[in-house]
PDB file of C-alpha atoms and ligand atoms in Angstrom:
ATOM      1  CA  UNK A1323      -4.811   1.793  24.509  1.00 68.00           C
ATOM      2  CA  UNK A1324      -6.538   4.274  26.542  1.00 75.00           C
ATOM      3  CA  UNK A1325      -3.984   6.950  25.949  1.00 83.00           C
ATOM      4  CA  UNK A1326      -4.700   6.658  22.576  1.00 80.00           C
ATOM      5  CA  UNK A1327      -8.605   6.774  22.619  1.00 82.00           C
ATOM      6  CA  UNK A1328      -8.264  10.047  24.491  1.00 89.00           C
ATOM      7  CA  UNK A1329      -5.827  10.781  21.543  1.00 86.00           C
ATOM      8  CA  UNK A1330      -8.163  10.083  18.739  1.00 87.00           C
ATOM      9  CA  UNK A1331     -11.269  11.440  20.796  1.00 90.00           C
ATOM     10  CA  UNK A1332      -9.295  14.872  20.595  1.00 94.00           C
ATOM     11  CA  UNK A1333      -8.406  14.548  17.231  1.00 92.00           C
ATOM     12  CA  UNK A1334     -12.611  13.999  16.632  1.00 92.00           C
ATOM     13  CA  UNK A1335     -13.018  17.691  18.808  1.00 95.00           C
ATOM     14  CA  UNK A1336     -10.614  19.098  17.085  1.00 96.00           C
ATOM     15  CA  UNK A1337     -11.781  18.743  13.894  1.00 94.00           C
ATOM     16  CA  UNK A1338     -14.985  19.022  14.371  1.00 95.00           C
ATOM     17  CA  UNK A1339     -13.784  22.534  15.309  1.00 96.00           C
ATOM     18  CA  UNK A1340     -12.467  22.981  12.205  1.00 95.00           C
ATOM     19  CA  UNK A1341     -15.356  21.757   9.978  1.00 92.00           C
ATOM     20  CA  UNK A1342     -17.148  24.243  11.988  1.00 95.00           C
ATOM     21  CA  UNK A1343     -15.121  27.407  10.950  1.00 96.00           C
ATOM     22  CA  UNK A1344     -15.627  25.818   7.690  1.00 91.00           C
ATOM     23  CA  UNK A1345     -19.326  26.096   7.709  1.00 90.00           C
ATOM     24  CA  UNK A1346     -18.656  30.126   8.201  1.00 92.00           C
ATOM     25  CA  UNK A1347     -15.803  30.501   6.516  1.00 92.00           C
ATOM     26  CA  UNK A1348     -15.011  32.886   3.447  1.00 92.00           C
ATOM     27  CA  UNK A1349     -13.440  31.868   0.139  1.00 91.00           C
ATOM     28  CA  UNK A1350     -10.082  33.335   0.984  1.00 93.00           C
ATOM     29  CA  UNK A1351     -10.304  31.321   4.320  1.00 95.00           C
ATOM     30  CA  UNK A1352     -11.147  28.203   3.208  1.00 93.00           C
ATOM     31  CA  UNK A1353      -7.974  26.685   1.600  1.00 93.00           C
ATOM     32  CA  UNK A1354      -6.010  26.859   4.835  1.00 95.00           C
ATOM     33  CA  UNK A1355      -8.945  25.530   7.027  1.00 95.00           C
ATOM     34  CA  UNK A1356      -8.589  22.660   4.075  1.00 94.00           C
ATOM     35  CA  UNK A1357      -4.571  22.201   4.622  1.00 94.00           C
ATOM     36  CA  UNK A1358      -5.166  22.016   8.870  1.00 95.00           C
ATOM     37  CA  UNK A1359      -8.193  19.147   7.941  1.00 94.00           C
ATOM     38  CA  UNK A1360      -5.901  17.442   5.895  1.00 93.00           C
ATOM     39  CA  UNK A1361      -2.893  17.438   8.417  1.00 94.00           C
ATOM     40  CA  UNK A1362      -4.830  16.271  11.474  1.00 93.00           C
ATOM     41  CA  UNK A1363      -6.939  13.666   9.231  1.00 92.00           C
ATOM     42  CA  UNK A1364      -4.513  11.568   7.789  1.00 90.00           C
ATOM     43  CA  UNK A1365      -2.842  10.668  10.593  1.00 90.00           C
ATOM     44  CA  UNK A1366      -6.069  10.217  12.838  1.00 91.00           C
ATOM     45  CA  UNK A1367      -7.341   8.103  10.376  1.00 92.00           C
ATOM     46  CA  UNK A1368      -4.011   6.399   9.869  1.00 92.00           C
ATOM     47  CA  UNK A1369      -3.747   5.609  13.584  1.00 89.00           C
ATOM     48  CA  UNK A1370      -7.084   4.594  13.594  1.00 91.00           C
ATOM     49  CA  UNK A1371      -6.769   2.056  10.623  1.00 93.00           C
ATOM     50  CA  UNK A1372      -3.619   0.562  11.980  1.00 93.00           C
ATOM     51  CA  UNK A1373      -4.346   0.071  15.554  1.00 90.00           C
ATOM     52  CA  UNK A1374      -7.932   0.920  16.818  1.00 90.00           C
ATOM     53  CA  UNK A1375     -10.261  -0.877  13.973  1.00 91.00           C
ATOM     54  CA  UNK A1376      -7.707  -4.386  14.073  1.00 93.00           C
ATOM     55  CA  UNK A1377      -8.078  -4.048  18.182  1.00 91.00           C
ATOM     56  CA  UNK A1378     -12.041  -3.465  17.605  1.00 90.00           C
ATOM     57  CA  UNK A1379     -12.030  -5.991  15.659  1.00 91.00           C
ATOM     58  CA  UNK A1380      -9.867  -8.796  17.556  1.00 94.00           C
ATOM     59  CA  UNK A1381     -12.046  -8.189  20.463  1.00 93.00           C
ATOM     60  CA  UNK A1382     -15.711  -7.337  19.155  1.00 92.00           C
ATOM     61  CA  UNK A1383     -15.759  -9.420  16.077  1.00 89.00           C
ATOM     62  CA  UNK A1384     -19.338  -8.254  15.783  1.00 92.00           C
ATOM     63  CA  UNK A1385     -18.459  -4.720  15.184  1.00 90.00           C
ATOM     64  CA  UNK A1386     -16.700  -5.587  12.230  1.00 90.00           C
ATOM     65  CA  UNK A1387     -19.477  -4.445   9.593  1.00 92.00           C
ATOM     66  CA  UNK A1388     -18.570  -0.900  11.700  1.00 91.00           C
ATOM     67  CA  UNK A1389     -15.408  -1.223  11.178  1.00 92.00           C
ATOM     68  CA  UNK A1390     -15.480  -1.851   7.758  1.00 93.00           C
ATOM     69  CA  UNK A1391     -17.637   1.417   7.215  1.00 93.00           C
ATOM     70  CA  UNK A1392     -15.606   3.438   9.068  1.00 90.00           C
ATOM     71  CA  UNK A1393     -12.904   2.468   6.517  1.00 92.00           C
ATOM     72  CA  UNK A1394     -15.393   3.334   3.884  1.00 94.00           C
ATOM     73  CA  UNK A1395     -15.862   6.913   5.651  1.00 93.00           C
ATOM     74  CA  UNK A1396     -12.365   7.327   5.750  1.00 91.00           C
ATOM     75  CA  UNK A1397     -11.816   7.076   1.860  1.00 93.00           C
ATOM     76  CA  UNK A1398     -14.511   8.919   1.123  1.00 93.00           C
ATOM     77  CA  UNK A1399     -13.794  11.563   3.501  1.00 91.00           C
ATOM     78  CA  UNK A1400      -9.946  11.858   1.921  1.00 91.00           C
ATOM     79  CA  UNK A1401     -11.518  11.694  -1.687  1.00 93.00           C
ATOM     80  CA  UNK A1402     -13.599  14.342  -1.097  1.00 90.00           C
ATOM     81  CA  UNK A1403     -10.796  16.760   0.748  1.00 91.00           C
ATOM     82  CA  UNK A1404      -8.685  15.973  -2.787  1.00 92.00           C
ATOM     83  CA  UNK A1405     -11.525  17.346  -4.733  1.00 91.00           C
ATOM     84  CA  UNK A1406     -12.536  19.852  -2.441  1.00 90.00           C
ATOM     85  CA  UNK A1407      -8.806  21.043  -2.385  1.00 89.00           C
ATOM     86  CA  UNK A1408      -8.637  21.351  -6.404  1.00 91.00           C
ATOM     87  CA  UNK A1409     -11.841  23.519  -6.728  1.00 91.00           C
ATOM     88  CA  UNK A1410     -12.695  26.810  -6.305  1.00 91.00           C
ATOM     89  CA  UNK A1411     -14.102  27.644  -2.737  1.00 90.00           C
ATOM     90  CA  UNK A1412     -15.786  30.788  -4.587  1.00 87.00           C
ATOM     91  CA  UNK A1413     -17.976  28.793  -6.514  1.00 86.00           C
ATOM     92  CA  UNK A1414     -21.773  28.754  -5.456  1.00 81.00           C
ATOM     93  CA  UNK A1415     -22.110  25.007  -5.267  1.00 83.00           C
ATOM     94  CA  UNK A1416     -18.865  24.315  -3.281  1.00 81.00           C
ATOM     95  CA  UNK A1417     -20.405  24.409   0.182  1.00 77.00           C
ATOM     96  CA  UNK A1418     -23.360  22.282  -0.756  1.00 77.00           C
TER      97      UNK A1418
HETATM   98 FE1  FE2 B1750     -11.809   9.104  13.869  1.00 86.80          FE
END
C-alpha cells in the first residue's frame, strides 16, 4: 500500500503542476494542458476509488464522510474537465 500512496502523492504534484501552467497559460496552450489533466486524472482517481477510499474506509470507518466527498470531488472535478474541454479557452469567463 505504501508504494501506491507515494504513487498517488506524485500523481497530486504532478498535477498540481499542471493546473499551475494552467493558471498562466494562453488560449492556444490550454487544450493540451486539458488532454495531460485528463490522462493523469482518470486513472489517479480511478486507483484511488478502487483501492485507497475502500482501504480508508475498512480501517478508519470514521473517515468515511471524507471519503464520500472525495468521491464527490472526483465527479465534479471530471464534469467540469468535460465542459471545460468543449468550450472555448479564448473566452473571457473561461478562467474564472
Ligand atoms: Fe487524488
Amino acid at each position: 500500500m505504501s508504494g501506491l500512496i507515494t504513487l498517488i502523492k506524485d500523481d497530486h504534484a504532478k498535477l498540481e503542476a499542471v493546473f499551475k501552467k494552467l493558471e498562466s497559460a494562453q488560449p492556444d496552450q490550454i487544450p493540451d494542458l486539458l488532454q495531460q489533466v485528463t490522462e493523469m486524472l482518470v486513472p489517479h482517481s480511478k486507483a484511488e476509488e478502487e483501492v485507497i477510499y475502500p482501504a480508508i474506509k475498512s480501517t478508519a470507518p470514521d473517515e468515511g464522510e471524507d471519503v464520500d466527498d472525495g468521491l464527490a470531488e472526483h465527479h465534479h472535478v471530471e464534469a467540469t474537465l468535460k465542459q471545460l474541454r468543449v468550450s472555448d479557452p479564448g473566452a473571457p469567463e473561461w478562467m474564472a
